[in-house]
Amino acid sequence: EIVLTQSPDTLSLSPGERATLSCRASQSVTSNYLAWYQQKPGQSPRLLIYAASSRATGIPDRFSGSGSGTDFTLTISRLEPEDFAVYYCQQYGSSSWTFGQGTKVEIK
Amino acid sequence: EVHLVQSGAEVKKPGESLKISCESSGYIFTSYWIGWVRQMPGKGLEWMGIIYPGDSDTRYSPSFQGQVTISVDKSISTAYLQWSSLKASDTARYYCARRGYSASYYYFDHWGQGTLVTVSS
């Protein structure tokens, strides 16, 4: 099973700042199989990015994804108040789906 | 518009059985995989398994194989997650989610609201 490790666990930033979230895989992941989700308290997860860098429908362009192989990144170019949430990466490989443990983006 | 509507919260005792549901609308139910994801209190997301309603092809996470059963009823566009004997450690919120259409990509594009399952004596 491929293990995804996200870093940092918590990111403390102010609105308007840039957020860079990392997702590292224990073995190479096919880029088409890497996605990112946002989850706010009391809400279901929401798809942000699929295929490592494609924005889902309705997602603002301040969200971008990049990476390949074992290292992937979610970047939020300028944090808006509604972006403070937990973010998860997810991959599919070896007939199994796995999620990272999550990165919490909190207001500094 | 796509909707996945899950059944309501449950409170059960250890050893009891349970079946929760996820009713889909707004798309062709038999053409999209439906997955189940666990979120224990204050924790992250865990993939449990996934089913293709068209032919009931089902895959389980090794962590959940033999612990739960995933099924569908195509006639009412509903997917199910069931336990035969609950444990206190099954206390969690459970989400159903639809896999995106393309066979080239693996992601969940629509999610249910979640069902909170509490198991306590």
Coordinates of N, CA and C in Angstrom, one line a residue:
Chain A
E1 N 0.8 -1.2 0.0 CA 0.0 0.0 0.0 C 0.9 1.2 0.0
I2 N 0.5 2.2 -0.9 CA 1.3 3.4 -0.9 C 0.9 4.3 0.3
V3 N 1.8 4.8 1.0 CA 1.6 5.7 2.1 C 1.9 7.2 1.7
L4 N 0.9 8.1 2.0 CA 1.1 9.5 1.7 C 1.4 10.2 3.0
T5 N 2.4 11.0 3.0 CA 2.8 11.8 4.1 C 2.7 13.3 3.8
Q6 N 1.9 14.0 4.5 CA 1.7 15.4 4.2 C 2.5 16.2 5.2
S7 N 3.0 17.4 4.7 CA 3.7 18.3 5.6 C 3.5 19.7 5.2
P8 N 3.4 20.6 6.2 CA 3.5 20.3 7.6 C 2.1 19.8 8.1
D9 N 2.1 19.4 9.3 CA 0.8 19.0 9.9 C -0.1 20.3 10.0
T10 N 0.5 21.4 10.4 CA -0.3 22.6 10.6 C 0.5 23.8 10.0
L11 N -0.2 24.6 9.3 CA 0.4 25.8 8.6 C -0.3 27.0 9.1
S12 N 0.4 27.9 9.8 CA -0.2 29.1 10.4 C 0.2 30.3 9.5
L13 N -0.8 30.9 8.9 CA -0.6 31.9 7.9 C -1.7 33.0 8.1
S14 N -1.4 34.2 7.5 CA -2.4 35.3 7.5 C -3.1 35.3 6.1
P15 N -4.3 35.9 6.1 CA -5.0 36.1 4.8 C -4.1 36.9 3.9
G16 N -4.1 36.5 2.6 CA -3.3 37.2 1.7 C -1.9 36.5 1.4
E17 N -1.5 35.7 2.4 CA -0.2 35.0 2.2 C -0.4 33.8 1.3
R18 N 0.8 33.3 0.9 CA 0.8 32.1 0.0 C 1.0 30.9 0.9
A19 N 0.2 29.8 0.6 CA 0.3 28.5 1.3 C 0.9 27.5 0.4
T20 N 1.9 26.7 0.9 CA 2.5 25.6 0.1 C 2.4 24.4 0.9
L21 N 1.6 23.4 0.4 CA 1.4 22.2 1.2 C 2.0 21.0 0.4
S22 N 2.7 20.1 1.1 CA 3.4 19.0 0.5 C 2.8 17.7 0.7
C23 N 2.9 16.8 -0.2 CA 2.4 15.4 -0.1 C 3.4 14.5 -0.7
R24 N 4.0 13.7 0.1 CA 5.1 12.8 -0.4 C 4.6 11.4 -0.3
A25 N 4.8 10.6 -1.4 CA 4.4 9.2 -1.4 C 5.6 8.3 -1.2
S26 N 5.2 7.1 -0.6 CA 6.2 6.1 -0.2 C 6.8 5.4 -1.5
Q27 N 6.1 5.5 -2.6 CA 6.6 5.0 -3.9 C 5.9 5.8 -5.0
S28 N 6.4 5.7 -6.2 CA 5.9 6.6 -7.2 C 4.4 6.5 -7.5
V29 N 3.8 7.6 -7.7 CA 2.4 7.7 -8.0 C 2.2 8.2 -9.4
T30 N 1.3 7.5 -10.1 CA 0.9 8.0 -11.4 C 0.2 9.4 -11.2
S31 N 0.7 10.4 -11.9 CA 0.1 11.8 -11.7 C -1.4 11.8 -11.9
N32 N -1.9 11.1 -12.9 CA -3.4 11.1 -13.1 C -4.1 10.6 -11.9
Y33 N -3.4 9.9 -11.0 CA -4.1 9.3 -9.8 C -4.0 10.1 -8.5
L34 N -3.5 11.3 -8.6 CA -3.3 12.1 -7.4 C -4.3 13.3 -7.3
A35 N -5.0 13.4 -6.2 CA -6.0 14.4 -6.0 C -5.8 15.1 -4.7
W36 N -6.4 16.3 -4.6 CA -6.4 17.1 -3.4 C -7.9 17.5 -3.0
Y37 N -8.1 17.5 -1.7 CA -9.5 17.8 -1.2 C -9.3 18.9 -0.1
Q38 N -10.4 19.7 0.1 CA -10.5 20.6 1.2 C -11.6 20.2 2.1
Q39 N -11.4 20.2 3.4 CA -12.5 19.9 4.3 C -12.6 21.0 5.4
K40 N -13.7 21.6 5.5 CA -14.0 22.6 6.6 C -14.7 21.9 7.7
P41 N -14.6 22.4 8.9 CA -15.3 21.8 10.1 C -16.7 21.6 9.8
G42 N -17.2 20.4 10.1 CA -18.6 20.1 10.0 C -19.1 19.9 8.6
Q43 N -18.1 19.9 7.6 CA -18.5 19.7 6.2 C -17.9 18.5 5.6
S44 N -18.4 18.0 4.5 CA -17.8 16.9 3.7 C -16.6 17.4 3.0
P45 N -15.7 16.5 2.6 CA -14.6 17.0 1.8 C -15.1 17.5 0.4
R46 N -14.3 18.4 -0.2 CA -14.6 18.9 -1.5 C -13.4 18.7 -2.4
L47 N -13.6 18.2 -3.6 CA -12.5 18.0 -4.5 C -12.0 19.4 -5.0
L48 N -10.7 19.6 -4.9 CA -10.0 20.8 -5.4 C -9.3 20.5 -6.7
I49 N -8.4 19.5 -6.7 CA -7.5 19.2 -7.8 C -7.5 17.7 -8.1
Y50 N -7.5 17.4 -9.3 CA -7.4 16.0 -9.7 C -6.2 15.9 -10.8
A51 N -5.8 14.7 -11.0 CA -4.7 14.5 -11.9 C -3.5 15.4 -11.6
A52 N -3.3 15.6 -10.4 CA -2.1 16.4 -9.8 C -2.2 17.9 -10.0
S53 N -2.8 18.3 -11.2 CA -2.7 19.7 -11.5 C -4.0 20.3 -12.1
S54 N -5.0 19.5 -12.3 CA -6.2 20.0 -12.9 C -7.2 20.4 -11.9
R55 N -7.7 21.7 -12.0 CA -8.7 22.2 -11.0 C -10.0 21.6 -11.3
A56 N -10.7 21.2 -10.2 CA -12.1 20.7 -10.4 C -13.0 21.9 -10.7
T57 N -14.2 21.5 -11.1 CA -15.2 22.5 -11.6 C -15.5 23.5 -10.4
G58 N -15.4 24.8 -10.7 CA -15.8 25.8 -9.8 C -14.7 26.2 -8.8
I59 N -13.5 25.6 -8.9 CA -12.4 25.9 -7.9 C -11.7 27.1 -8.4
P60 N -11.5 28.1 -7.5 CA -10.8 29.3 -7.9 C -9.4 29.1 -8.4
D61 N -8.9 30.0 -9.3 CA -7.5 29.7 -9.8 C -6.4 30.1 -8.8
R62 N -6.7 30.5 -7.6 CA -5.7 30.7 -6.6 C -5.2 29.3 -6.1
F63 N -5.9 28.3 -6.4 CA -5.5 26.9 -6.0 C -4.8 26.3 -7.2
S64 N -3.6 25.7 -7.0 CA -2.9 25.1 -8.1 C -2.2 23.8 -7.5
G65 N -2.1 22.8 -8.3 CA -1.4 21.6 -7.9 C -0.2 21.3 -8.9
S66 N 0.8 20.7 -8.4 CA 2.0 20.4 -9.2 C 2.6 19.1 -8.6
G67 N 3.6 18.7 -9.4 CA 4.4 17.5 -8.9 C 4.3 16.3 -9.7
S68 N 5.1 15.3 -9.4 CA 5.1 14.1 -10.1 C 5.9 13.1 -9.3
G69 N 5.8 11.8 -9.7 CA 6.6 10.8 -9.0 C 6.2 10.6 -7.5
T70 N 7.0 11.0 -6.6 CA 6.7 10.9 -5.2 C 6.4 12.2 -4.5
D71 N 6.6 13.3 -5.2 CA 6.4 14.6 -4.5 C 5.4 15.5 -5.2
F72 N 4.4 15.9 -4.5 CA 3.3 16.7 -5.0 C 3.1 17.9 -4.1
T73 N 2.6 19.0 -4.7 CA 2.4 20.2 -3.9 C 1.0 20.8 -4.3
L74 N 0.4 21.3 -3.3 CA -0.8 22.2 -3.4 C -0.4 23.6 -3.0
T75 N -0.7 24.5 -3.9 CA -0.3 25.9 -3.6 C -1.6 26.7 -3.6
I76 N -1.8 27.6 -2.6 CA -2.9 28.6 -2.5 C -2.2 29.9 -2.6
S77 N -2.3 30.6 -3.7 CA -1.5 31.8 -4.0 C -1.7 32.9 -3.0
R78 N -3.0 33.2 -2.7 CA -3.3 34.2 -1.7 C -4.4 33.7 -0.9
L79 N -4.2 33.5 0.4 CA -5.2 32.9 1.2 C -6.4 33.9 1.4
E80 N -7.6 33.3 1.2 CA -8.8 34.0 1.5 C -9.3 33.5 2.8
P81 N -10.2 34.3 3.5 CA -10.7 33.8 4.8 C -11.3 32.4 4.7
E82 N -12.0 32.1 3.6 CA -12.7 30.8 3.5 C -11.7 29.7 3.2
D83 N -10.4 29.9 3.0 CA -9.5 28.8 2.7 C -8.9 28.2 3.9
F84 N -9.2 28.7 5.1 CA -8.6 28.1 6.3 C -9.4 26.8 6.6
A85 N -8.8 25.7 6.5 CA -9.4 24.4 6.5 C -8.3 23.3 6.6
V86 N -8.8 22.1 6.5 CA -7.8 21.0 6.4 C -7.8 20.5 4.9
Y87 N -6.6 20.2 4.5 CA -6.4 19.7 3.1 C -5.8 18.3 3.1
Y88 N -6.4 17.5 2.2 CA -5.9 16.1 2.1 C -5.5 15.8 0.7
C89 N -4.4 15.1 0.6 CA -4.0 14.5 -0.7 C -4.5 13.1 -0.8
Q90 N -4.7 12.5 -1.9 CA -5.3 11.1 -2.1 C -4.6 10.6 -3.4
Q91 N -4.3 9.3 -3.3 CA -3.8 8.6 -4.5 C -4.5 7.3 -4.7
Y92 N -4.3 6.8 -5.9 CA -4.8 5.4 -6.3 C -3.5 4.7 -6.8
G93 N -3.3 3.5 -6.3 CA -2.3 2.6 -6.8 C -2.4 1.2 -6.2
S94 N -1.9 0.2 -6.9 CA -2.0 -1.2 -6.5 C -3.3 -1.5 -6.0
S95 N -4.4 -1.1 -6.7 CA -5.8 -1.5 -6.5 C -6.3 -0.9 -5.1
S96 N -5.6 0.1 -4.7 CA -6.0 0.7 -3.4 C -5.9 2.2 -3.4
W97 N -6.9 2.8 -2.7 CA -6.9 4.3 -2.6 C -6.3 4.6 -1.2
T98 N -5.5 5.7 -1.1 CA -5.1 6.1 0.2 C -5.1 7.6 0.3
F99 N -5.3 8.1 1.5 CA -5.3 9.6 1.8 C -4.1 9.9 2.7
G100 N -3.6 11.1 2.5 CA -2.6 11.6 3.5 C -3.3 11.9 4.8
Q101 N -2.5 12.2 5.8 CA -3.1 12.5 7.1 C -3.7 13.9 7.3
G102 N -3.5 14.7 6.3 CA -4.0 16.1 6.3 C -3.1 17.1 6.8
T103 N -3.3 18.3 6.2 CA -2.6 19.5 6.7 C -3.6 20.6 7.0
K104 N -3.5 21.1 8.2 CA -4.5 22.1 8.7 C -3.9 23.5 8.4
V105 N -4.6 24.3 7.6 CA -4.2 25.7 7.4 C -5.0 26.6 8.3
E106 N -4.3 27.2 9.3 CA -5.0 28.0 10.3 C -4.6 29.4 10.2
I107 N -5.4 30.3 10.8 CA -5.2 31.7 10.8 C -4.1 32.0 11.8
K108 N -3.1 32.8 11.4 CA -2.0 33.1 12.3 C -2.5 34.3 13.2
Chain B
E1 N -28.5 18.1 -11.3 CA -27.4 18.3 -10.3 C -27.2 17.0 -9.5
V2 N -26.0 16.6 -9.3 CA -25.6 15.4 -8.6 C -25.9 15.6 -7.1
H3 N -26.5 14.6 -6.5 CA -26.7 14.6 -5.1 C -26.5 13.2 -4.5
L4 N -25.8 13.1 -3.4 CA -25.6 11.8 -2.7 C -26.2 12.1 -1.3
V5 N -27.3 11.5 -0.9 CA -27.9 11.8 0.3 C -27.8 10.5 1.2
Q6 N -27.2 10.7 2.4 CA -27.0 9.5 3.3 C -28.0 9.5 4.3
S7 N -28.2 8.3 4.9 CA -29.1 8.0 6.0 C -28.6 8.7 7.2
G8 N -29.5 8.8 8.2 CA -29.3 9.6 9.4 C -28.4 8.9 10.4
A9 N -28.0 9.7 11.4 CA -27.2 9.3 12.5 C -27.7 8.0 13.2
E10 N -26.8 7.2 13.6 CA -27.2 5.9 14.3 C -26.4 5.8 15.6
V11 N -27.1 5.3 16.6 CA -26.5 5.0 17.9 C -26.8 3.5 18.1
K12 N -25.7 2.7 18.3 CA -25.8 1.3 18.4 C -24.9 0.8 19.6
K13 N -25.2 -0.5 19.9 CA -24.5 -1.1 21.0 C -23.5 -2.1 20.3
P14 N -22.3 -2.3 21.0 CA -21.4 -3.3 20.5 C -22.1 -4.6 20.2
G15 N -21.7 -5.2 19.1 CA -22.3 -6.5 18.7 C -23.5 -6.4 17.8
E16 N -24.1 -5.2 17.8 CA -25.3 -5.1 16.9 C -24.9 -4.9 15.4
S17 N -25.8 -5.2 14.6 CA -25.6 -5.0 13.1 C -26.1 -3.7 12.7
L18 N -25.7 -3.2 11.5 CA -26.1 -1.9 11.0 C -25.9 -1.9 9.5
K19 N -26.8 -1.2 8.8 CA -26.7 -0.9 7.4 C -27.0 0.5 7.2
I20 N -26.1 1.3 6.6 CA -26.3 2.7 6.3 C -26.4 2.8 4.8
S21 N -27.1 3.9 4.3 CA -27.3 4.0 2.9 C -26.9 5.3 2.3
C22 N -26.8 5.4 1.0 CA -26.3 6.5 0.3 C -27.2 6.5 -1.0
E23 N -28.1 7.4 -1.1 CA -29.0 7.5 -2.3 C -28.5 8.5 -3.3
S24 N -28.3 8.1 -4.5 CA -27.8 9.0 -5.5 C -28.9 9.5 -6.5
S25 N -28.7 10.7 -7.0 CA -29.6 11.3 -7.9 C -28.9 12.2 -8.8
G26 N -29.5 12.5 -10.0 CA -28.9 13.5 -10.9 C -27.9 13.0 -11.9
Y27 N -27.7 11.7 -11.9 CA -26.8 11.1 -12.9 C -27.1 9.6 -13.1
I28 N -26.5 9.0 -14.0 CA -26.7 7.6 -14.2 C -26.0 6.7 -13.2
F29 N -26.7 6.2 -12.2 CA -26.1 5.6 -11.1 C -25.2 4.4 -11.4
T30 N -25.6 3.6 -12.5 CA -24.9 2.4 -12.8 C -23.6 2.7 -13.5
S31 N -23.3 4.0 -13.8 CA -22.1 4.3 -14.6 C -20.9 4.8 -13.8
Y32 N -21.1 5.0 -12.5 CA -20.1 5.6 -11.7 C -19.8 4.8 -10.5
W33 N -18.5 4.5 -10.2 CA -18.2 3.9 -8.9 C -18.6 4.7 -7.7
I34 N -19.0 4.1 -6.6 CA -19.3 4.7 -5.4 C -18.3 4.2 -4.3
G35 N -17.7 5.1 -3.6 CA -16.7 4.7 -2.6 C -17.3 5.0 -1.2
W36 N -16.7 4.4 -0.2 CA -17.0 4.7 1.2 C -15.7 5.1 1.9
V37 N -15.8 6.2 2.7 CA -14.7 6.7 3.4 C -15.0 6.9 4.9
R38 N -14.1 6.5 5.8 CA -14.3 6.6 7.2 C -13.6 7.8 7.7
Q39 N -14.1 8.5 8.7 CA -13.4 9.6 9.4 C -13.7 9.5 10.9
M40 N -12.8 9.0 11.6 CA -12.9 8.8 13.0 C -12.9 10.2 13.7
P41 N -13.4 10.3 14.9 CA -13.5 11.7 15.5 C -12.1 12.4 15.6
G42 N -12.1 13.5 15.0 CA -10.9 14.3 15.0 C -9.7 13.8 14.2
K43 N -10.0 12.9 13.3 CA -9.0 12.2 12.5 C -9.2 12.5 11.0
G44 N -8.3 11.9 10.2 CA -8.3 12.0 8.8 C -9.2 11.1 8.1
L45 N -9.1 11.1 6.8 CA -9.9 10.3 5.9 C -9.3 8.9 5.6
E46 N -10.1 7.9 5.6 CA -9.6 6.5 5.3 C -10.5 5.9 4.3
W47 N -9.9 5.4 3.2 CA -10.7 4.7 2.2 C -11.1 3.3 2.6
M48 N -12.3 3.0 2.5 CA -12.8 1.6 3.0 C -13.0 0.7 1.8
G49 N -13.6 1.2 0.8 CA -13.9 0.3 -0.4 C -14.7 1.1 -1.4
I50 N -14.9 0.3 -2.5 CA -15.6 1.0 -3.6 C -16.4 0.0 -4.4
I51 N -17.5 0.4 -5.0 CA -18.3 -0.6 -5.8 C -18.8 0.1 -7.1
Y52 N -18.9 -0.8 -8.1 CA -19.4 -0.3 -9.4 C -20.8 -0.8 -9.5
P53 N -21.8 0.1 -9.4 CA -23.2 -0.4 -9.4 C -23.6 -1.1 -10.6
G54 N -22.9 -0.9 -11.7 CA -23.3 -1.6 -13.0 C -23.3 -3.1 -12.9
D55 N -22.3 -3.6 -12.2 CA -22.1 -5.0 -12.1 C -21.8 -5.5 -10.7
S56 N -21.8 -4.6 -9.7 CA -21.5 -4.8 -8.3 C -20.1 -5.3 -8.1
D57 N -19.2 -5.0 -9.0 CA -17.8 -5.3 -8.8 C -17.4 -4.4 -7.6
T58 N -16.8 -5.1 -6.6 CA -16.4 -4.4 -5.3 C -15.0 -4.6 -4.9
R59 N -14.3 -3.6 -4.5 CA -12.9 -3.7 -4.0 C -12.9 -3.1 -2.6
Y60 N -12.1 -3.8 -1.7 CA -12.0 -3.3 -0.3 C -10.6 -3.0 0.0
S61 N -10.5 -2.0 0.9 CA -9.2 -1.7 1.5 C -8.8 -2.9 2.3
P62 N -7.5 -3.3 2.3 CA -7.1 -4.4 3.2 C -7.5 -4.2 4.6
S63 N -7.5 -3.0 5.1 CA -7.8 -2.6 6.5 C -9.3 -2.9 6.8
F64 N -10.1 -3.0 5.8 CA -11.6 -3.1 6.0 C -12.2 -4.4 5.5
Q65 N -11.3 -5.1 4.7 CA -11.8 -6.4 4.1 C -12.2 -7.4 5.2
G66 N -13.4 -7.9 5.1 CA -14.0 -8.8 6.1 C -14.6 -8.1 7.3
Q67 N -14.5 -6.8 7.4 CA -15.1 -6.1 8.5 C -16.4 -5.4 8.1
V68 N -16.5 -5.1 6.9 CA -17.7 -4.4 6.4 C -18.1 -5.1 5.0
T69 N -19.4 -4.8 4.6 CA -19.9 -5.2 3.3 C -20.5 -4.1 2.6
I70 N -20.0 -3.9 1.4 CA -20.6 -2.8 0.5 C -21.5 -3.4 -0.6
S71 N -22.6 -2.8 -0.8 CA -23.6 -3.4 -1.8 C -24.3 -2.2 -2.4
V72 N -25.1 -2.6 -3.4 CA -26.0 -1.6 -4.0 C -27.4 -2.2 -4.3
D73 N -28.4 -1.3 -4.5 CA -29.7 -1.7 -5.0 C -29.9 -0.7 -6.2
K74 N -29.6 -1.3 -7.4 CA -29.7 -0.4 -8.6 C -31.1 0.1 -8.8
S75 N -32.1 -0.6 -8.4 CA -33.5 -0.2 -8.6 C -33.9 1.1 -7.9
I76 N -33.1 1.4 -6.9 CA -33.4 2.7 -6.1 C -32.1 3.6 -6.0
S77 N -31.1 3.3 -6.9 CA -29.9 4.1 -7.0 C -29.3 4.3 -5.6
T78 N -29.2 3.3 -4.9 CA -28.7 3.4 -3.5 C -27.5 2.4 -3.2
A79 N -26.5 2.9 -2.6 CA -25.4 2.1 -2.1 C -25.5 2.0 -0.6
Y80 N -24.9 0.9 -0.1 CA -25.0 0.5 1.3 C -23.6 0.2 1.9
L81 N -23.5 0.4 3.2 CA -22.3 0.0 3.9 C -22.9 -0.7 5.2
Q82 N -22.5 -2.0 5.4 CA -23.0 -2.7 6.5 C -22.0 -3.4 7.4
W83 N -22.4 -3.5 8.6 CA -21.6 -4.3 9.6 C -22.5 -5.4 10.2
S84 N -21.9 -6.5 10.5 CA -22.6 -7.6 11.1 C -22.5 -7.6 12.6
S85 N -21.4 -7.0 13.1 CA -21.2 -7.0 14.5 C -20.3 -5.7 14.9
L86 N -20.9 -4.7 15.3 CA -20.2 -3.4 15.5 C -19.3 -3.5 16.7
K87 N -18.3 -2.7 16.7 CA -17.4 -2.5 17.8 C -17.3 -1.0 18.2
A88 N -16.9 -0.7 19.4 CA -16.8 0.7 19.8 C -15.9 1.5 18.8
S89 N -14.9 0.8 18.3 CA -13.9 1.4 17.4 C -14.5 1.8 16.0
D90 N -15.7 1.3 15.8 CA -16.4 1.7 14.5 C -17.1 3.1 14.6
T91 N -17.0 3.7 15.8 CA -17.6 5.0 16.0 C -16.8 6.0 15.1
A92 N -17.6 6.6 14.2 CA -17.0 7.5 13.2 C -18.1 8.1 12.3
R93 N -17.7 9.0 11.5 CA -18.5 9.5 10.4 C -18.1 8.8 9.1
Y94 N -19.1 8.3 8.4 CA -18.9 7.6 7.2 C -19.5 8.4 6.0
Y95 N -18.6 8.6 5.0 CA -19.0 9.3 3.8 C -19.1 8.3 2.6
C96 N -20.1 8.5 1.8 CA -20.1 7.9 0.5 C -19.6 9.0 -0.5
A97 N -19.0 8.6 -1.6 CA -18.5 9.6 -2.6 C -18.5 8.9 -3.9
R98 N -18.7 9.7 -4.9 CA -18.8 9.2 -6.3 C -17.4 9.4 -7.0
R99 N -16.9 8.4 -7.6 CA -15.7 8.5 -8.3 C -16.0 9.2 -9.6
G100 N -15.1 10.1 -10.1 CA -15.2 10.8 -11.3 C -15.3 9.8 -12.5
Y101 N -15.9 10.2 -13.6 CA -16.3 9.3 -14.7 C -15.1 8.6 -15.4
S102 N -14.1 9.4 -15.7 CA -13.0 8.9 -16.5 C -12.2 7.7 -15.9
A103 N -12.0 6.7 -16.7 CA -11.2 5.6 -16.2 C -9.7 6.0 -16.1
S104 N -9.3 7.1 -16.6 CA -8.0 7.6 -16.5 C -7.6 8.3 -15.2
Y105 N -8.6 8.7 -14.5 CA -8.4 9.4 -13.3 C -9.0 8.7 -12.1
Y106 N -8.5 9.0 -10.9 CA -9.0 8.4 -9.7 C -9.2 9.6 -8.7
Y107 N -10.4 10.0 -8.5 CA -10.8 11.0 -7.5 C -12.3 10.9 -7.2
F108 N -12.7 11.5 -6.1 CA -14.1 11.5 -5.7 C -14.6 12.9 -6.0
D109 N -15.5 13.1 -6.9 CA -16.0 14.4 -7.3 C -17.2 14.9 -6.5
H110 N -18.0 14.0 -6.0 CA -19.2 14.4 -5.2 C -19.3 13.5 -4.0
W111 N -19.6 14.1 -2.9 CA -19.6 13.5 -1.6 C -21.0 13.6 -0.9
G112 N -21.4 12.6 -0.2 CA -22.6 12.7 0.7 C -22.3 13.5 1.9
Q113 N -23.3 13.8 2.7 CA -23.1 14.6 3.8 C -22.5 13.9 5.0
G114 N -22.4 12.6 4.9 CA -21.8 11.8 6.0 C -22.9 11.3 6.9
T115 N -22.6 10.1 7.5 CA -23.5 9.5 8.5 C -22.7 9.2 9.7
L116 N -23.1 9.8 10.8 CA -22.4 9.6 12.1 C -22.9 8.3 12.8
V117 N -22.0 7.4 13.0 CA -22.3 6.1 13.7 C -21.6 6.1 15.0
T118 N -22.4 6.0 16.1 CA -21.8 5.9 17.4 C -22.1 4.5 18.0
V119 N -21.1 3.9 18.5 CA -21.2 2.5 19.1 C -20.8 2.6 20.5
S120 N -21.7 2.4 21.4 CA -21.4 2.5 22.8 C -22.4 1.7 23.6
S121 N -21.8 1.1 24.7 CA -22.6 0.2 25.5 C -23.4 1.1 26.6

